[in-house]
Structures are given as C-alpha cells and as structure tokens.
Amino acid sequence: MDGNGRWAQQRRRPRMIGHRAGARAVNRSIDFCLERGVGALTLFAFSSENWGRPQDEVDSLMKLFLGALDREVDELHRRGVRVRFIGDRSRFAASIAQRMDKAEQRTAGNTAMTLSIAASYGGRQDIAAAARALAEQVAAGTLLPEQIDEQALGQHVALADMPPPDLFIRTGGDTRISNFLLWQLAYSELWFTDVLWPDVDAAVLQQALDDYAGRERRFGLTSAQIAANAAPSTHS
Ligand code: IPE
Ligand code: MG
C-alpha cells in the first residue's frame, strides 16, 4: 500500500492526511475482496524499516492504527473476517499489542476471509526467525540438520498455514517487493500500478484481477504440461 505521502503532497496537505485517506482505501479493498469471494487478503501496513521514519509520523501512524483497531474490529467480526497480524509484535506499545491479540482471539473462528495485517513486518526478518526456530530444534536434539528442507523452513515463516499468495499488488509506481513476503511470494503473480494507494478503488482492484486471470502460471513447468493438467479428466 504505497503512495499515501505523495497523495497528500499533491494536495499540499500533511502526510498524515494521506495516511487517513489510505485507511479509507483499506476499507474499500476489504469490501471488494469480501464481495468477490477472495479468501485471503494480506496488507503491508507497516514495515520493520518504517520504524525509522520521523518520530511524529510513526506516532501518528500508531494512533491511526489504534483507532482503526478500535473502530473496525466489531464490523470485521460481524462480517465473518478472521483478523491476524504478522510481524514483530514486541516492538509495539503494550496497549496496541494487546488489542492485536484480542482482535485475533475474537475473530479466530471466522471463515468468510482471512485478513492478515503485516505490521512491523519484514520478509528477511521472517525468514531469519524461521531459521532460528529450526536451529533451536537442532540444538534441542529434536531435529537433524539434514531434515532442514524447504518444507521445514516453510512451516515456520509467517502465514505458514495459508496457501501462498496468488497475486501481489503494489501501488504508487515503484516496481519492487520492498521486503514484503519474500519466501511466500516465490510464485506469486506480481502486479504494479502507478495509482497511489489512497486512490485505490474497486475499478483498480478489478483491473488487477482481470490481468491476473489472463496469466498462465507454470510453476516451472511447460505450457503443455499445465494445459494437460488443467484439461478435464476423461476418467471418472
Ligand atoms: C505507504 O505510503 C504507507 C506506509 C508505509 C505506512 P507512504 O507513506 O510510503 O507514501 P509515499 O511513498 O511517501 O508516497
Ligand atoms: Mg512509500
């Protein structure tokens, strides 16, 4: 979700105005995904690197985040959304971390959609934490180094219990991943738009889905193999 600051700058307003408009775009995106039956939406709200922004921007973002948690969780729960957070929760103030825990517990049984919010998240940090978890098992004698493979590491990264993301969307004109779900995005389709995040609406998201629908995902195989697998089976 990139471009909040530039959106505000274009209007000669403080960056925070852009972040507030960005929060409204979050609500629109959740509505869109629920309407379209998207099973999982993961939003990169705040990176592990964003802590390095000017303190007043970080403070204002935390306030916005806290307000959104208080305001939106009831409604998300009512609509059957399971809310989760990925990232280093220990860096948040206790008041925020507690609300994150509560929102997760409260919505844990919901099945309409899983909304994962990446906050204080970094993809490299995610992979490093997974490596550490495996190292601890090796040190404890419950895992052999030769048992460490993609599957073992993949079980310890964020969202390990979810299917890998089908589609990655970045707004704001830059064409990079910026330390988002590095492990999980290995075979995701990437889609970039110049639209600034606060301007994202159903039309923009639909464009992304339409583009996605026209792509062929081969996962390292050949086009012919994919076509053969997708063909309806002649056996019963
Ligand atoms: C994304 O918008 C929001 C966060 C990272 C919290 P930016 O704040 O990065 O907006 P630009 O890139 O300055 O326009
Ligand atoms: Mg930015």
PDB file of C-alpha atoms and ligand atoms in Angstrom:
ATOM      1  CA  MET A   1       0.000   0.000   0.000  1.00  0.00           C
ATOM      2  CA  ASP A   2       2.290   2.759  -1.221  1.00  0.00           C
ATOM      3  CA  GLY A   3       1.764   6.395  -2.093  1.00  0.00           C
ATOM      4  CA  ASN A   4      -0.022   7.931   0.878  1.00  0.00           C
ATOM      5  CA  GLY A   5       2.583  10.634   1.370  1.00  0.00           C
ATOM      6  CA  ARG A   6       2.672  11.628  -2.295  1.00  0.00           C
ATOM      7  CA  TRP A   7      -1.135  11.710  -2.419  1.00  0.00           C
ATOM      8  CA  ALA A   8      -1.102  14.256   0.409  1.00  0.00           C
ATOM      9  CA  GLN A   9       1.794  16.184  -1.100  1.00  0.00           C
ATOM     10  CA  GLN A  10      -0.113  16.579  -4.371  1.00  0.00           C
ATOM     11  CA  ARG A  11      -2.843  18.267  -2.331  1.00  0.00           C
ATOM     12  CA  ARG A  12      -0.341  20.305  -0.312  1.00  0.00           C
ATOM     13  CA  ARG A  13      -1.529  18.619   2.872  1.00  0.00           C
ATOM     14  CA  PRO A  14       0.434  16.941   5.654  1.00  0.00           C
ATOM     15  CA  ARG A  15       1.457  13.319   5.051  1.00  0.00           C
ATOM     16  CA  MET A  16      -0.937  12.178   7.771  1.00  0.00           C
ATOM     17  CA  ILE A  17      -3.893  13.257   5.628  1.00  0.00           C
ATOM     18  CA  GLY A  18      -2.621  10.776   3.059  1.00  0.00           C
ATOM     19  CA  HIS A  19      -2.411   8.026   5.662  1.00  0.00           C
ATOM     20  CA  ARG A  20      -6.007   8.709   6.722  1.00  0.00           C
ATOM     21  CA  ALA A  21      -7.148   8.537   3.105  1.00  0.00           C
ATOM     22  CA  GLY A  22      -5.119   5.326   2.862  1.00  0.00           C
ATOM     23  CA  ALA A  23      -7.113   3.860   5.733  1.00  0.00           C
ATOM     24  CA  ARG A  24     -10.310   4.505   3.761  1.00  0.00           C
ATOM     25  CA  ALA A  25      -8.783   2.688   0.793  1.00  0.00           C
ATOM     26  CA  VAL A  26      -8.111  -0.251   3.119  1.00  0.00           C
ATOM     27  CA  ASN A  27     -11.825  -0.408   3.937  1.00  0.00           C
ATOM     28  CA  ARG A  28     -12.740  -0.263   0.238  1.00  0.00           C
ATOM     29  CA  SER A  29     -10.288  -3.052  -0.517  1.00  0.00           C
ATOM     30  CA  ILE A  30     -11.684  -5.275   2.219  1.00  0.00           C
ATOM     31  CA  ASP A  31     -15.215  -4.646   0.896  1.00  0.00           C
ATOM     32  CA  PHE A  32     -14.086  -5.529  -2.613  1.00  0.00           C
ATOM     33  CA  CYS A  33     -12.399  -8.759  -1.534  1.00  0.00           C
ATOM     34  CA  LEU A  34     -15.392  -9.860   0.528  1.00  0.00           C
ATOM     35  CA  GLU A  35     -17.736  -9.161  -2.384  1.00  0.00           C
ATOM     36  CA  ARG A  36     -15.530 -11.042  -4.825  1.00  0.00           C
ATOM     37  CA  GLY A  37     -15.021 -14.039  -2.560  1.00  0.00           C
ATOM     38  CA  VAL A  38     -11.298 -13.531  -2.090  1.00  0.00           C
ATOM     39  CA  GLY A  39     -10.321 -15.943   0.685  1.00  0.00           C
ATOM     40  CA  ALA A  40      -7.243 -14.195   1.944  1.00  0.00           C
ATOM     41  CA  LEU A  41      -6.054 -10.611   1.872  1.00  0.00           C
ATOM     42  CA  THR A  42      -2.711  -9.596   3.340  1.00  0.00           C
ATOM     43  CA  LEU A  43      -1.962  -5.901   3.722  1.00  0.00           C
ATOM     44  CA  PHE A  44       1.525  -4.483   4.222  1.00  0.00           C
ATOM     45  CA  ALA A  45       0.629  -1.759   6.701  1.00  0.00           C
ATOM     46  CA  PHE A  46       3.962  -1.018   8.358  1.00  0.00           C
ATOM     47  CA  SER A  47       7.378  -2.467   7.632  1.00  0.00           C
ATOM     48  CA  SER A  48      10.187  -3.204  10.055  1.00  0.00           C
ATOM     49  CA  GLU A  49      12.006  -0.374   8.248  1.00  0.00           C
ATOM     50  CA  ASN A  50       9.134   2.119   8.722  1.00  0.00           C
ATOM     51  CA  TRP A  51      10.141   2.490  12.391  1.00  0.00           C
ATOM     52  CA  GLY A  52      12.970   4.652  11.044  1.00  0.00           C
ATOM     53  CA  ARG A  53      10.574   7.352   9.766  1.00  0.00           C
ATOM     54  CA  PRO A  54      10.384  10.677  11.618  1.00  0.00           C
ATOM     55  CA  GLN A  55       9.085  10.056  15.138  1.00  0.00           C
ATOM     56  CA  ASP A  56       5.990  12.229  14.706  1.00  0.00           C
ATOM     57  CA  GLU A  57       4.931  10.253  11.617  1.00  0.00           C
ATOM     58  CA  VAL A  58       5.477   6.943  13.452  1.00  0.00           C
ATOM     59  CA  ASP A  59       3.479   8.234  16.440  1.00  0.00           C
ATOM     60  CA  SER A  60       0.633   9.430  14.225  1.00  0.00           C
ATOM     61  CA  LEU A  61       0.572   6.136  12.345  1.00  0.00           C
ATOM     62  CA  MET A  62       0.351   4.250  15.647  1.00  0.00           C
ATOM     63  CA  LYS A  63      -2.584   6.444  16.691  1.00  0.00           C
ATOM     64  CA  LEU A  64      -4.289   5.806  13.368  1.00  0.00           C
ATOM     65  CA  PHE A  65      -3.652   2.098  13.757  1.00  0.00           C
ATOM     66  CA  LEU A  66      -5.037   2.021  17.287  1.00  0.00           C
ATOM     67  CA  GLY A  67      -8.126   3.974  16.239  1.00  0.00           C
ATOM     68  CA  ALA A  68      -8.729   1.624  13.316  1.00  0.00           C
ATOM     69  CA  LEU A  69      -8.383  -1.410  15.598  1.00  0.00           C
ATOM     70  CA  ASP A  70     -10.966   0.033  17.975  1.00  0.00           C
ATOM     71  CA  ARG A  71     -13.355   1.081  15.242  1.00  0.00           C
ATOM     72  CA  GLU A  72     -13.185  -1.677  12.669  1.00  0.00           C
ATOM     73  CA  VAL A  73     -12.816  -4.969  14.501  1.00  0.00           C
ATOM     74  CA  ASP A  74     -16.523  -5.192  15.500  1.00  0.00           C
ATOM     75  CA  GLU A  75     -17.598  -4.711  11.917  1.00  0.00           C
ATOM     76  CA  LEU A  76     -14.991  -7.153  10.563  1.00  0.00           C
ATOM     77  CA  HIS A  77     -16.118  -9.735  13.104  1.00  0.00           C
ATOM     78  CA  ARG A  78     -19.759  -9.212  12.146  1.00  0.00           C
ATOM     79  CA  ARG A  79     -18.833  -9.835   8.512  1.00  0.00           C
ATOM     80  CA  GLY A  80     -17.038 -13.068   9.314  1.00  0.00           C
ATOM     81  CA  VAL A  81     -13.495 -11.834   8.790  1.00  0.00           C
ATOM     82  CA  ARG A  82     -10.667 -13.540  10.638  1.00  0.00           C
ATOM     83  CA  VAL A  83      -8.085 -10.914  11.540  1.00  0.00           C
ATOM     84  CA  ARG A  84      -4.437 -11.742  12.137  1.00  0.00           C
ATOM     85  CA  PHE A  85      -1.225  -9.817  12.424  1.00  0.00           C
ATOM     86  CA  ILE A  86       2.187 -10.835  11.180  1.00  0.00           C
ATOM     87  CA  GLY A  87       5.430  -9.134  12.146  1.00  0.00           C
ATOM     88  CA  ASP A  88       7.363  -8.352  15.281  1.00  0.00           C
ATOM     89  CA  ARG A  89       4.645  -7.571  17.817  1.00  0.00           C
ATOM     90  CA  SER A  90       7.170  -6.925  20.577  1.00  0.00           C
ATOM     91  CA  ARG A  91       8.042  -3.561  19.062  1.00  0.00           C
ATOM     92  CA  PHE A  92       4.550  -2.155  19.581  1.00  0.00           C
ATOM     93  CA  ALA A  93       3.345  -0.443  22.731  1.00  0.00           C
ATOM     94  CA  ALA A  94       1.600  -2.882  25.077  1.00  0.00           C
ATOM     95  CA  SER A  95      -1.764  -1.138  24.511  1.00  0.00           C
ATOM     96  CA  ILE A  96      -1.548  -1.846  20.783  1.00  0.00           C
ATOM     97  CA  ALA A  97      -0.136  -5.383  21.106  1.00  0.00           C
ATOM     98  CA  GLN A  98      -2.947  -6.304  23.498  1.00  0.00           C
ATOM     99  CA  ARG A  99      -5.582  -5.055  21.089  1.00  0.00           C
ATOM    100  CA  MET A 100      -3.941  -7.048  18.300  1.00  0.00           C
ATOM    101  CA  ASP A 101      -4.071 -10.205  20.444  1.00  0.00           C
ATOM    102  CA  LYS A 102      -7.701  -9.535  21.339  1.00  0.00           C
ATOM    103  CA  ALA A 103      -8.765  -8.927  17.746  1.00  0.00           C
ATOM    104  CA  GLU A 104      -7.129 -12.206  16.718  1.00  0.00           C
ATOM    105  CA  GLN A 105      -8.722 -14.194  19.518  1.00  0.00           C
ATOM    106  CA  ARG A 106     -12.134 -12.693  18.938  1.00  0.00           C
ATOM    107  CA  THR A 107     -12.200 -13.373  15.196  1.00  0.00           C
ATOM    108  CA  ALA A 108     -10.293 -16.684  15.215  1.00  0.00           C
ATOM    109  CA  GLY A 109     -13.333 -18.758  14.281  1.00  0.00           C
ATOM    110  CA  ASN A 110     -14.424 -16.643  11.298  1.00  0.00           C
ATOM    111  CA  THR A 111     -14.304 -18.119   7.826  1.00  0.00           C
ATOM    112  CA  ALA A 112     -15.510 -15.532   5.259  1.00  0.00           C
ATOM    113  CA  MET A 113     -11.993 -14.199   4.697  1.00  0.00           C
ATOM    114  CA  THR A 114      -8.634 -14.107   6.427  1.00  0.00           C
ATOM    115  CA  LEU A 115      -7.315 -10.572   6.693  1.00  0.00           C
ATOM    116  CA  SER A 116      -3.649 -10.591   7.637  1.00  0.00           C
ATOM    117  CA  ILE A 117      -2.102  -7.291   8.546  1.00  0.00           C
ATOM    118  CA  ALA A 118       1.658  -7.116   8.231  1.00  0.00           C
ATOM    119  CA  ALA A 119       2.800  -4.659  10.869  1.00  0.00           C
ATOM    120  CA  SER A 120       6.418  -4.237  11.899  1.00  0.00           C
ATOM    121  CA  TYR A 121       6.943  -6.930   9.295  1.00  0.00           C
ATOM    122  CA  GLY A 122       9.999  -7.652   7.189  1.00  0.00           C
ATOM    123  CA  GLY A 123      10.446 -10.603   4.857  1.00  0.00           C
ATOM    124  CA  ARG A 124      14.095 -11.150   5.734  1.00  0.00           C
ATOM    125  CA  GLN A 125      13.306 -10.948   9.432  1.00  0.00           C
ATOM    126  CA  ASP A 126      10.536 -13.505   8.839  1.00  0.00           C
ATOM    127  CA  ILE A 127      12.943 -15.958   7.187  1.00  0.00           C
ATOM    128  CA  ALA A 128      15.620 -15.343   9.837  1.00  0.00           C
ATOM    129  CA  ALA A 129      13.110 -16.087  12.605  1.00  0.00           C
ATOM    130  CA  ALA A 130      12.143 -19.331  10.858  1.00  0.00           C
ATOM    131  CA  ALA A 131      15.832 -20.300  10.598  1.00  0.00           C
ATOM    132  CA  ARG A 132      16.273 -19.555  14.288  1.00  0.00           C
ATOM    133  CA  ALA A 133      13.274 -21.736  15.197  1.00  0.00           C
ATOM    134  CA  LEU A 134      14.803 -24.642  13.287  1.00  0.00           C
ATOM    135  CA  ALA A 135      18.233 -24.022  14.845  1.00  0.00           C
ATOM    136  CA  GLU A 136      16.640 -24.199  18.296  1.00  0.00           C
ATOM    137  CA  GLN A 137      15.147 -27.578  17.435  1.00  0.00           C
ATOM    138  CA  VAL A 138      18.519 -28.807  16.234  1.00  0.00           C
ATOM    139  CA  ALA A 139      20.167 -27.531  19.426  1.00  0.00           C
ATOM    140  CA  ALA A 140      17.479 -29.275  21.486  1.00  0.00           C
ATOM    141  CA  GLY A 141      18.172 -32.500  19.627  1.00  0.00           C
ATOM    142  CA  THR A 142      14.674 -32.797  18.137  1.00  0.00           C
ATOM    143  CA  LEU A 143      15.713 -32.062  14.536  1.00  0.00           C
ATOM    144  CA  LEU A 144      18.650 -33.167  12.419  1.00  0.00           C
ATOM    145  CA  PRO A 145      20.327 -30.617  10.134  1.00  0.00           C
ATOM    146  CA  GLU A 146      19.703 -32.925   7.167  1.00  0.00           C
ATOM    147  CA  GLN A 147      15.951 -32.708   7.902  1.00  0.00           C
ATOM    148  CA  ILE A 148      16.008 -28.994   7.116  1.00  0.00           C
ATOM    149  CA  ASP A 149      14.443 -28.511   3.714  1.00  0.00           C
ATOM    150  CA  GLU A 150      12.050 -26.077   2.014  1.00  0.00           C
ATOM    151  CA  GLN A 151       9.076 -27.668   3.672  1.00  0.00           C
ATOM    152  CA  ALA A 152      10.588 -27.492   7.160  1.00  0.00           C
ATOM    153  CA  LEU A 153      11.545 -23.839   6.813  1.00  0.00           C
ATOM    154  CA  GLY A 154       8.242 -23.017   5.124  1.00  0.00           C
ATOM    155  CA  GLN A 155       6.405 -24.282   8.187  1.00  0.00           C
ATOM    156  CA  HIS A 156       7.965 -21.550  10.322  1.00  0.00           C
ATOM    157  CA  VAL A 157       7.523 -18.435   8.201  1.00  0.00           C
ATOM    158  CA  ALA A 158       4.508 -16.158   8.580  1.00  0.00           C
ATOM    159  CA  LEU A 159       1.211 -17.412   7.100  1.00  0.00           C
ATOM    160  CA  ALA A 160       2.619 -20.966   7.001  1.00  0.00           C
ATOM    161  CA  ASP A 161      -0.899 -22.340   7.376  1.00  0.00           C
ATOM    162  CA  MET A 162      -2.220 -20.369   4.387  1.00  0.00           C
ATOM    163  CA  PRO A 163      -1.862 -21.079   0.676  1.00  0.00           C
ATOM    164  CA  PRO A 164       0.885 -18.934  -0.880  1.00  0.00           C
ATOM    165  CA  PRO A 165      -0.393 -15.621  -2.267  1.00  0.00           C
ATOM    166  CA  ASP A 166      -1.732 -15.846  -5.833  1.00  0.00           C
ATOM    167  CA  LEU A 167      -1.434 -12.159  -6.564  1.00  0.00           C
ATOM    168  CA  PHE A 168       0.789  -9.393  -5.236  1.00  0.00           C
ATOM    169  CA  ILE A 169      -0.313  -5.812  -5.831  1.00  0.00           C
ATOM    170  CA  ARG A 170       1.891  -2.787  -5.297  1.00  0.00           C
ATOM    171  CA  THR A 171       0.542   0.713  -5.769  1.00  0.00           C
ATOM    172  CA  GLY A 172       2.374   4.014  -6.038  1.00  0.00           C
ATOM    173  CA  GLY A 173       4.504   3.449  -9.127  1.00  0.00           C
ATOM    174  CA  ASP A 174       7.550   1.638  -7.731  1.00  0.00           C
ATOM    175  CA  THR A 175       8.244  -1.835  -9.057  1.00  0.00           C
ATOM    176  CA  ARG A 176       9.859  -3.624  -6.166  1.00  0.00           C
ATOM    177  CA  ILE A 177       8.911  -6.021  -3.361  1.00  0.00           C
ATOM    178  CA  SER A 178      10.480  -3.941  -0.564  1.00  0.00           C
ATOM    179  CA  ASN A 179      10.965  -6.833   1.844  1.00  0.00           C
ATOM    180  CA  PHE A 180       7.334  -7.999   1.831  1.00  0.00           C
ATOM    181  CA  LEU A 181       6.598 -11.753   1.928  1.00  0.00           C
ATOM    182  CA  LEU A 182       9.911 -12.788   0.336  1.00  0.00           C
ATOM    183  CA  TRP A 183       9.554 -16.521   0.922  1.00  0.00           C
ATOM    184  CA  GLN A 184       5.820 -16.672   0.295  1.00  0.00           C
ATOM    185  CA  LEU A 185       5.856 -14.702  -2.979  1.00  0.00           C
ATOM    186  CA  ALA A 186       8.132 -17.137  -4.837  1.00  0.00           C
ATOM    187  CA  TYR A 187       5.477 -17.992  -7.443  1.00  0.00           C
ATOM    188  CA  SER A 188       3.007 -15.153  -6.922  1.00  0.00           C
ATOM    189  CA  GLU A 189       1.916 -13.053  -9.867  1.00  0.00           C
ATOM    190  CA  LEU A 190       3.185  -9.502  -9.434  1.00  0.00           C
ATOM    191  CA  TRP A 191       1.054  -6.537 -10.445  1.00  0.00           C
ATOM    192  CA  PHE A 192       2.143  -2.917 -10.250  1.00  0.00           C
ATOM    193  CA  THR A 193       0.186   0.266 -10.752  1.00  0.00           C
ATOM    194  CA  ASP A 194       1.040   3.971 -10.675  1.00  0.00           C
ATOM    195  CA  VAL A 195      -2.210   4.633  -8.795  1.00  0.00           C
ATOM    196  CA  LEU A 196      -1.432   5.988  -5.330  1.00  0.00           C
ATOM    197  CA  TRP A 197      -2.835   3.842  -2.526  1.00  0.00           C
ATOM    198  CA  PRO A 198      -5.474   6.363  -1.332  1.00  0.00           C
ATOM    199  CA  ASP A 199      -6.932   6.392  -4.865  1.00  0.00           C
ATOM    200  CA  VAL A 200      -7.353   2.609  -4.995  1.00  0.00           C
ATOM    201  CA  ASP A 201     -10.950   1.573  -5.531  1.00  0.00           C
ATOM    202  CA  ALA A 202     -12.911  -1.374  -6.901  1.00  0.00           C
ATOM    203  CA  ALA A 203     -12.061  -0.447 -10.510  1.00  0.00           C
ATOM    204  CA  VAL A 204      -8.310  -0.588  -9.838  1.00  0.00           C
ATOM    205  CA  LEU A 205      -8.586  -3.865  -7.953  1.00  0.00           C
ATOM    206  CA  GLN A 206     -10.765  -5.344 -10.679  1.00  0.00           C
ATOM    207  CA  GLN A 207      -8.100  -4.384 -13.215  1.00  0.00           C
ATOM    208  CA  ALA A 208      -5.576  -6.347 -11.169  1.00  0.00           C
ATOM    209  CA  LEU A 209      -7.864  -9.398 -11.008  1.00  0.00           C
ATOM    210  CA  ASP A 210      -8.595  -9.224 -14.739  1.00  0.00           C
ATOM    211  CA  ASP A 211      -4.891  -9.044 -15.507  1.00  0.00           C
ATOM    212  CA  TYR A 212      -4.254 -11.978 -13.162  1.00  0.00           C
ATOM    213  CA  ALA A 213      -6.989 -14.038 -14.822  1.00  0.00           C
ATOM    214  CA  GLY A 214      -5.219 -13.731 -18.171  1.00  0.00           C
ATOM    215  CA  ARG A 215      -1.891 -15.055 -16.967  1.00  0.00           C
ATOM    216  CA  GLU A 216      -0.584 -18.581 -17.239  1.00  0.00           C
ATOM    217  CA  ARG A 217       1.028 -19.878 -14.074  1.00  0.00           C
ATOM    218  CA  ARG A 218       3.515 -22.587 -14.903  1.00  0.00           C
ATOM    219  CA  PHE A 219       5.373 -23.083 -11.582  1.00  0.00           C
ATOM    220  CA  GLY A 220       8.484 -24.011 -13.513  1.00  0.00           C
ATOM    221  CA  LEU A 221       6.698 -26.465 -15.811  1.00  0.00           C
ATOM    222  CA  THR A 222       5.965 -26.152 -19.536  1.00  0.00           C
ATOM    223  CA  SER A 223       2.854 -24.658 -21.033  1.00  0.00           C
ATOM    224  CA  ALA A 224       1.866 -28.083 -22.438  1.00  0.00           C
ATOM    225  CA  GLN A 225       2.150 -29.706 -19.019  1.00  0.00           C
ATOM    226  CA  ILE A 226      -0.047 -27.056 -17.464  1.00  0.00           C
ATOM    227  CA  ALA A 227      -2.651 -27.441 -20.221  1.00  0.00           C
ATOM    228  CA  ALA A 228      -2.684 -31.236 -19.770  1.00  0.00           C
ATOM    229  CA  ASN A 229      -3.185 -30.922 -16.029  1.00  0.00           C
ATOM    230  CA  ALA A 230      -5.951 -28.362 -16.421  1.00  0.00           C
ATOM    231  CA  ALA A 231      -7.845 -30.423 -19.030  1.00  0.00           C
ATOM    232  CA  PRO A 232     -10.957 -32.092 -17.669  1.00  0.00           C
ATOM    233  CA  SER A 233     -10.253 -35.704 -16.785  1.00  0.00           C
ATOM    234  CA  THR A 234     -11.717 -38.351 -19.104  1.00  0.00           C
ATOM    235  CA  HIS A 235     -11.737 -40.830 -16.242  1.00  0.00           C
ATOM    236  CA  SER A 236     -14.489 -40.822 -13.680  1.00  0.00           C
TER     237      SER A 236
HETATM  238  C1  IPE B   1       2.544   3.948   2.455  1.00  0.00           C
HETATM  239  O1  IPE B   1       2.609   5.239   1.976  1.00  0.00           O
HETATM  240  C2  IPE B   1       2.136   3.890   3.920  1.00  0.00           C
HETATM  241  C3  IPE B   1       3.162   3.383   4.840  1.00  0.00           C
HETATM  242  C4  IPE B   1       4.334   2.922   4.507  1.00  0.00           C
HETATM  243  C5  IPE B   1       2.839   3.433   6.277  1.00  0.00           C
HETATM  244  P1  IPE B   1       3.937   6.101   2.075  1.00  0.00           P
HETATM  245  O2  IPE B   1       3.914   6.828   3.386  1.00  0.00           O
HETATM  246  O3  IPE B   1       5.133   5.256   1.850  1.00  0.00           O
HETATM  247  O4  IPE B   1       3.722   7.127   0.886  1.00  0.00           O
HETATM  248  P2  IPE B   1       4.843   7.776  -0.052  1.00  0.00           P
HETATM  249  O5  IPE B   1       5.675   6.665  -0.614  1.00  0.00           O
HETATM  250  O6  IPE B   1       5.638   8.704   0.800  1.00  0.00           O
HETATM  251  O7  IPE B   1       4.050   8.484  -1.101  1.00  0.00           O
HETATM  252 MG    MG B   2       6.329   4.889   0.199  1.00  0.00          MG
END
